Each structure stands twice: as structure tokens, then as C-alpha cells.
Short mmCIF file of C-alpha atoms in Angstrom, two decimals:
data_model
loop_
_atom_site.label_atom_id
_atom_site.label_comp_id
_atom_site.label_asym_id
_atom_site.label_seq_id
_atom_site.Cartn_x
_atom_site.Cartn_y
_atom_site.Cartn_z
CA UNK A 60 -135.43 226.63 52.61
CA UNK A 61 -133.40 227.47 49.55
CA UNK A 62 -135.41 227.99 46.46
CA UNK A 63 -134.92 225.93 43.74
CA UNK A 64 -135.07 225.94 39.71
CA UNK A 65 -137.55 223.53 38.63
CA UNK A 66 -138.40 222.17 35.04
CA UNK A 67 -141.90 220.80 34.85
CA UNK A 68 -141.41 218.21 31.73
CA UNK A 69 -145.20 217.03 31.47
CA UNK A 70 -147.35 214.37 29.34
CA UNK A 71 -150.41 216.67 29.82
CA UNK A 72 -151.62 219.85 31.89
CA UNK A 73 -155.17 221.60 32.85
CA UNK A 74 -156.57 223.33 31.45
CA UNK A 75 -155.07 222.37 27.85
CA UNK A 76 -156.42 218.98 28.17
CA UNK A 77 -159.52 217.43 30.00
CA UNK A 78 -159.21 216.79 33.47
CA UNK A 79 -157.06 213.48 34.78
CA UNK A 80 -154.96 213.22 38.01
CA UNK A 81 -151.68 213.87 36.32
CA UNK A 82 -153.40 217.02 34.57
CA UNK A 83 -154.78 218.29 37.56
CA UNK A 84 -151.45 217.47 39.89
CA UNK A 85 -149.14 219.49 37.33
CA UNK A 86 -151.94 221.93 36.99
CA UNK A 87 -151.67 222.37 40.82
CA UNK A 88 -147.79 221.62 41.46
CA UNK A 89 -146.26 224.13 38.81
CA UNK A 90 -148.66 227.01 40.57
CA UNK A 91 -147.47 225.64 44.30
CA UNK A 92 -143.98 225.54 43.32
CA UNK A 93 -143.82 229.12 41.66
CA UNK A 94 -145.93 230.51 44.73
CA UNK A 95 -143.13 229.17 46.78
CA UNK A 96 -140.60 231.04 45.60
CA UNK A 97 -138.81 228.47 43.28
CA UNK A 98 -138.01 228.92 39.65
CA UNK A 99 -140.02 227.40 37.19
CA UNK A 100 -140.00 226.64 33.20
CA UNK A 101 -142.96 223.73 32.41
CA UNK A 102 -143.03 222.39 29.07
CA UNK A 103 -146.25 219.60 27.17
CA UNK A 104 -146.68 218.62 23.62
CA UNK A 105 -149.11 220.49 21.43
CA UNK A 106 -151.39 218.32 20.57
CA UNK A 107 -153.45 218.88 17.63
CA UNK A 108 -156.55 218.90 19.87
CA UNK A 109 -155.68 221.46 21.68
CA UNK A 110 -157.64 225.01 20.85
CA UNK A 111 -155.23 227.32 20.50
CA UNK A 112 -157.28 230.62 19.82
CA UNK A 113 -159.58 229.69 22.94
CA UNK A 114 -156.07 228.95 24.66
CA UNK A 115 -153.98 232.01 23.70
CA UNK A 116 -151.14 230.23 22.20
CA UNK A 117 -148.41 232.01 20.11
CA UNK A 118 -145.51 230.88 18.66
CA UNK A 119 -141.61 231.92 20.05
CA UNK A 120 -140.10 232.96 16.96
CA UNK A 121 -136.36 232.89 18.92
CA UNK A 122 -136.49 229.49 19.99
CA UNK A 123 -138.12 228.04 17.13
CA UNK A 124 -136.86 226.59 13.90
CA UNK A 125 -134.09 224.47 14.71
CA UNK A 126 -134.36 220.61 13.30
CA UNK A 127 -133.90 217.56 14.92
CA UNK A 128 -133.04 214.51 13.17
CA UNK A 129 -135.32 211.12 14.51
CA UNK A 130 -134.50 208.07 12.85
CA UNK A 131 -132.73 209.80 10.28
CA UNK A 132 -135.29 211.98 9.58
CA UNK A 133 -135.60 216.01 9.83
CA UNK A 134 -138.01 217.42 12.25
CA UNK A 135 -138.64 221.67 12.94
CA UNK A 136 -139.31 222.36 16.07
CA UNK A 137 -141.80 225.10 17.02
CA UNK A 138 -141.96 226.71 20.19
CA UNK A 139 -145.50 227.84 21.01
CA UNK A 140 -146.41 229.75 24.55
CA UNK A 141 -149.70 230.20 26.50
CA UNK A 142 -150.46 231.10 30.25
CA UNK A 143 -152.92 230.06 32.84
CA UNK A 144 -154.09 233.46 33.69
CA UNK A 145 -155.74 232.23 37.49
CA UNK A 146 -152.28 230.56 38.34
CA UNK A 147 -150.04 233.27 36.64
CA UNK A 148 -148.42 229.89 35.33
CA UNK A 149 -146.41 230.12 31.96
CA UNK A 150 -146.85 226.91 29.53
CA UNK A 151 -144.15 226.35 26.88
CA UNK A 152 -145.48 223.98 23.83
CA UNK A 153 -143.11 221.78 21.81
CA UNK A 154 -144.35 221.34 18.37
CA UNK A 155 -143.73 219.88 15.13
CA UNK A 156 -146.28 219.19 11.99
CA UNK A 157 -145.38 215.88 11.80
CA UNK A 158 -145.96 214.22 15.43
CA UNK A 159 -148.39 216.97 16.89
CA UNK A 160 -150.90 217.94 14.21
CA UNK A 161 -153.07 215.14 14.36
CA UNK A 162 -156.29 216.05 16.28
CA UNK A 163 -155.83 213.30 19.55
CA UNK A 164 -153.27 212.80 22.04
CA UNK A 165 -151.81 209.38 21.97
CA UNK A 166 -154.83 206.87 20.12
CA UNK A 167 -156.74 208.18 16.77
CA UNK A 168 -160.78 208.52 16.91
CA UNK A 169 -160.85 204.63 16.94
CA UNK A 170 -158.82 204.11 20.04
CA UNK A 171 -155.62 202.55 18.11
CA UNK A 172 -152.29 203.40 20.03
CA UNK A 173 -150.48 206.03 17.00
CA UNK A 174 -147.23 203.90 15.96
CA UNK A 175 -145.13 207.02 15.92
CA UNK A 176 -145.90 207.33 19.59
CA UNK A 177 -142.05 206.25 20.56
CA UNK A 178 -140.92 208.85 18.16
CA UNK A 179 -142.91 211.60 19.28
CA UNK A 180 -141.51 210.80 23.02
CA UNK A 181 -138.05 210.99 21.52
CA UNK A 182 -138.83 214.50 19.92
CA UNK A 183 -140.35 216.01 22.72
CA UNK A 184 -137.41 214.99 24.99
CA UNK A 185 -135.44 216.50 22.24
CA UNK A 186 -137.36 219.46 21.94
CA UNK A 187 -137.80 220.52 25.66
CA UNK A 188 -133.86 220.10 26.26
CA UNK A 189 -132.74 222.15 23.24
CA UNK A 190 -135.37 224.82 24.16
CA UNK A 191 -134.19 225.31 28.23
CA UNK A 192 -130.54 225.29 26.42
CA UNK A 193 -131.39 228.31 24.30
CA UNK A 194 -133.04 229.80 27.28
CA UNK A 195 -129.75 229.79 29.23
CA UNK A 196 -131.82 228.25 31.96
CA UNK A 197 -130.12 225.86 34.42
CA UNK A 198 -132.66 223.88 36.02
CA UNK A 199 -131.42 222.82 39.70
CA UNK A 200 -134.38 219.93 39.04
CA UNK A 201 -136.38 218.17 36.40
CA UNK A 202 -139.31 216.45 37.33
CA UNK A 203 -141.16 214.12 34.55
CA UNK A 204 -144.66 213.50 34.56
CA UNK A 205 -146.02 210.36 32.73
CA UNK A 206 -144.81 207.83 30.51
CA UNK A 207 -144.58 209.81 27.13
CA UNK A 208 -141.73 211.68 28.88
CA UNK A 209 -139.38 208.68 29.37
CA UNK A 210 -136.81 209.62 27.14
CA UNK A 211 -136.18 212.63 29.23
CA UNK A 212 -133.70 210.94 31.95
CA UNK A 213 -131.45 208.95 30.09
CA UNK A 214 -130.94 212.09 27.74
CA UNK A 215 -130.06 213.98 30.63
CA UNK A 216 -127.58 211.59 32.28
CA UNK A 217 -126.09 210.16 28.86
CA UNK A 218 -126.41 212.98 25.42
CA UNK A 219 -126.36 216.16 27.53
CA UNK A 220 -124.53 215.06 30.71
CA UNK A 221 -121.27 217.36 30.45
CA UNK A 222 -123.59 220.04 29.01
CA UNK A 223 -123.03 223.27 31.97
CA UNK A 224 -126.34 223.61 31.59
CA UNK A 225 -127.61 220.26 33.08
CA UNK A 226 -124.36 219.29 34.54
CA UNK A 227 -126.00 219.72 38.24
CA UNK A 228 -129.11 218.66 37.79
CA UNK A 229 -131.36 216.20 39.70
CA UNK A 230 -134.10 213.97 38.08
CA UNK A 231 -137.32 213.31 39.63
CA UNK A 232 -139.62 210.55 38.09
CA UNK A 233 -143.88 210.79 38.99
CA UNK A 234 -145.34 207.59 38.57
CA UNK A 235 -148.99 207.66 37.46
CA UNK A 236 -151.39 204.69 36.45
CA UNK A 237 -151.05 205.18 32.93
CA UNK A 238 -149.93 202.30 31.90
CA UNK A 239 -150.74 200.81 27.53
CA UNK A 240 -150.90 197.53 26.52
CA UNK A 241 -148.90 195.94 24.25
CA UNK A 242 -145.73 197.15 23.25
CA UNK A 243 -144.16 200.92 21.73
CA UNK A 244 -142.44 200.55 18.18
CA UNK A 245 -140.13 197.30 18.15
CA UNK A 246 -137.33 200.25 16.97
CA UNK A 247 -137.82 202.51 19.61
CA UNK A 248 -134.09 201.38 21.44
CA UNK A 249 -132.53 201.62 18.31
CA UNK A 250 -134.01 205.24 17.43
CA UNK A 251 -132.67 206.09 21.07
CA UNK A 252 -129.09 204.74 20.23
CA UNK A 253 -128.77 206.42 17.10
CA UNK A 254 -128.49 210.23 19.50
CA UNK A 255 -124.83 208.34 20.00
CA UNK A 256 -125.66 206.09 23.02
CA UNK A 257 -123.72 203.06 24.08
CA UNK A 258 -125.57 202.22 27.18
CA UNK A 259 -126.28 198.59 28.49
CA UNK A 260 -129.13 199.53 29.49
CA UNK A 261 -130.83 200.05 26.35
CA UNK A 262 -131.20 196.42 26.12
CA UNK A 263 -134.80 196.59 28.40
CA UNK A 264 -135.92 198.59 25.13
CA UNK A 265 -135.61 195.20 23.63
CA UNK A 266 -139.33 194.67 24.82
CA UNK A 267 -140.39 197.93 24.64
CA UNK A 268 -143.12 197.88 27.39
CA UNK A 269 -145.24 199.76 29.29
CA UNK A 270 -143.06 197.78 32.33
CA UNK A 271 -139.92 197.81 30.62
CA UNK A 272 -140.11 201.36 29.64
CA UNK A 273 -140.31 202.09 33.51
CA UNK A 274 -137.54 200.07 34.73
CA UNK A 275 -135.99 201.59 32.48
CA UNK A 276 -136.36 205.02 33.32
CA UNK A 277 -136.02 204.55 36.92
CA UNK A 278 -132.26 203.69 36.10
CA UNK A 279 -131.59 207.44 35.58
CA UNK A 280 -134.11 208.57 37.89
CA UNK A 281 -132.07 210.40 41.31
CA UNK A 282 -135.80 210.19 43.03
CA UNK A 283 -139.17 208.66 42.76
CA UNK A 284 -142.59 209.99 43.89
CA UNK A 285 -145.52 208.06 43.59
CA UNK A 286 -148.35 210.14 42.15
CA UNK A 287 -151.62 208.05 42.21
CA UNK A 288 -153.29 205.14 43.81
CA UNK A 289 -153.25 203.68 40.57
CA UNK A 290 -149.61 202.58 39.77
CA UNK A 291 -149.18 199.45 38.45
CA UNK A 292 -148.02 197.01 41.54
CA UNK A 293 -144.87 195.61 39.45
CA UNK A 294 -143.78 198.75 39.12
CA UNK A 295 -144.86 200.06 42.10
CA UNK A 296 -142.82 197.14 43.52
CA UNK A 297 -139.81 198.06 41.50
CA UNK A 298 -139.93 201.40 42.75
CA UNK A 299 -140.06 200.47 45.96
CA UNK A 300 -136.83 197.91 45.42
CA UNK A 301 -134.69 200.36 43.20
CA UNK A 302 -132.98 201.96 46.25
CA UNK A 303 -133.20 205.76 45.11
CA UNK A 304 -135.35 208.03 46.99
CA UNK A 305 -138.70 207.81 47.12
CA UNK A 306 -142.09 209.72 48.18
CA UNK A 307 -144.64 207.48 48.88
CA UNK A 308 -148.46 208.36 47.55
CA UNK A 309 -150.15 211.38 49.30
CA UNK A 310 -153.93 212.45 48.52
CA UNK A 311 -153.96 215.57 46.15
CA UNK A 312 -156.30 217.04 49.41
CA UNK A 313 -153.43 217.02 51.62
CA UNK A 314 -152.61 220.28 53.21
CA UNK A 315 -149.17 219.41 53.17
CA UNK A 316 -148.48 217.87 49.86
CA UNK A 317 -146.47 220.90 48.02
CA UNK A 318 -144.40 221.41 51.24
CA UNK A 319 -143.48 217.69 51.28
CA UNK A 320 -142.40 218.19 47.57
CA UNK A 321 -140.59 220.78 48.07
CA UNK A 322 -138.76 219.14 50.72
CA UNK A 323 -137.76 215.87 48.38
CA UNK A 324 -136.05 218.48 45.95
CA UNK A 325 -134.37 219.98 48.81
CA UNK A 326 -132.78 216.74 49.70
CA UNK A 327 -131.92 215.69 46.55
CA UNK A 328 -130.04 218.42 46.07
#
């Protein structure tokens, strides 16, 4: 089996934040994958809550610094990295003052959804892509992991398609049961279309969501996996009807679940 080069684009990872399925899986997955013999970059947000003394984090002077314009608006991006010492597993962090300093994840102390949440999606797409490109890294796949990095396909296909360095690549979508009510900024397709975009199928931002947001995505997707018990069954449905590949649910406990992974790459590929 041909090794591949894989980058990890994920909405959260243990141990930087408390234990959920898609934390765990990534946790677990980046550590198979590398122990496999593939390739691997694997990039989160820094959220504010995360400790970065207890953590080890340190900020990348060489990749950080550049700005990225959202909504019209300048952004720095800072590069932090860390590594899970047990799984030998480098984390890189994408950063910025303005998105990730807050001490939560995606809902302040009282619960409330942040409103900037579509924007911080956008910059961490942003962020993560410019990154691998000053890396020089070619990543053979990408593999998303939750909703907050849904802006990560349609970049790839559409603003960096005929970039060498993603020319090739392969996009694989998780679906987790992390769905929000309600809806993400009523601007959030517009903020999208402003990175030079004329793609019809910006119009299912119109609504942007939770539902919408994954149909969209899965219109860039080249495979599906199914990553928890808990998917939502319209999209689990619309999964299951979009035609691309897909991996149907397996328990975490399986003995084989990292080979069968590594196998969907493979035949993407």
C-alpha cells in the first residue's frame, strides 16, 4: 500500500480540548495514520481556552505574520506549534487576536452561538491553506473534521485549485453529530464570494444552516465517511444520495478501523 500525504484540518483535538468523539477520533487517527507510514501535517484553531504553558505551545516565527483580509478587514495570522508527546503527533495552531482570544470555543460562558463564528471558519480555512503553502507541503489528501471546517473544500476546488500545491489533491469530508441551531451570519456567502468566487453553488449559503452548510460542502467533497452514530438523518440521507464515495459508520473499538481508512484514501487516489 502506497503511503500517502495526509492533512488533518480539524474543529478540535485531545488532548487540547475535553474529550468528544471527534476529539478523540482525530486524537487517534492522526497517530494511526503517521504509525502507518503516511505523511502527516494536522492543523485546529487556538482557542483562547486552551492552556498553552500546560500545553507547550510556541509560536512559528517563519510562517507567521502574514494578513488575511475577511470581509474587508485585516487579520495576522499566527502560527503556534505543540506536540502530543505519547503519540509523537505534531499539532499546528492557527491563530489570530481577533477570532481566537476569547476564552470558549464556539458559545461565550452563557451558551450564545459567537456571531463571528462564520468568519472565524473562513480564517481558519484561510489560515491552514496559506500555512501548508509556505511549508512546500503537497498534501496527496485533506480530510476535514467538523462543521467549523466547511470552508475548507470549496477553497480547495475553487481559490487554490490551479495552485501546484493542491492541484492533486483529494478531499475527504467526516461527518459528526454536531449539528447548531439556527442559522451562521446571514453574510457568511457573501464573505465567501468576496475571496473572488463565482460559484452557483453559493446560493445554499443563502440559508446559512447547519443543513445547508453540509450540502453544501459535500458538493466539493471527493469522499464521505461517516464518523458517529449521531449524524443528523437528513444529512445522513444526503450523504448517502450524493453519489461520491462513502465509508459507512464503524465503532472507534474496531480493530480494523485505521486500515479501512487508509484504504478509502488509497482509492480515492
Amino acid at each position: 500500500m502506497a503511503s500517502s500525504r495526509i492533512l488533518y484540518v480539524c474543529q478540535e483535538i485531545a488532548p487540547y480540548l475535553p474529550d468528544t468523539e471527534c476529539s478523540l477520533l482525530c486524537r487517534r487517527l492522526t497517530q494511526a495514520m503517521q504509525e502507518r507510514g503516511n505523511e502527516i501535517r494536522t492543523f485546529m484553531p487556538r482557542y483562547g481556552c486552551i492552556n498553552e504553558r500546560r500545553h507547550q505551545l510556541h509560536e512559528v516565527i517563519r510562517l507567521s505574520g502574514m494578513n488575511l483580509i475577511i470581509d474587508d478587514n485585516d487579520h495576522q495570522l499566527i502560527i503556534k506549534v505543540a506536540s502530543i508527546p505519547s503519540a509523537r503527533v505534531q499539532i499546528y495552531f492557527i491563530d489570530n487576536d481577533d477570532y481566537f482570544a476569547r476564552k470558549a470555543v464556539l458559545r461565550d460562558a452563557d451558551g450564545r452561538w459567537f456571531p463571528d463564528n462564520d468568519e472565524r471558519a473562513i480564517f481558519f480555512a484561510r489560515g491552514v491553506l496559506e500555512t501548508v503553502k509556505k511549508l512546500r507541503w503537497a498534501p496527496t489528501v485533506v480530510h476535514c473534521h467538523g462543521w467549523f471546517t466547511a470552508v475548507m473544500p470549496v477553497y480547495l476546488k475553487r481559490v487554490f485549485a490551479d495552485d501546484p500545491i493542491f492541484r492533486d489533491t483529494k478531499i475527504v469530508v467526516s461527518l459528526y453529530g454536531d449539528g447548531f441551531e439556527g442559522e451562521l451570519d446571514g453574510a457568511f456567502r457573501t464573505k465567501i464570494a468576496h475571496e473572488g468566487m463565482d460559484d452557483e453553488n453559493l446560493e445554499l449559503l443563502a440559508r446559512p444552516s447547519y443543513e445547508n452548510l453540509c450540502r453544501f460542502v459535500m458538493q466539493y467533497a471527493d469522499g464521505v465517511i461517516i464518523a458517529s452514530e449521531g449524524v443528523d438523518p437528513a444529512v445522513l440521507d444526503m450523504a448517502r444520495g450524493s453519489g461520491k464515495p462513502l465509508l459507512e459508520y464503524r465503532s472507534p473499538e474496531a480493530e480494523d478501523l485505521f486500515a479501512t481508512y487508509d484504504h478509502f484514501y488509497d482509492a480515492l487516489q
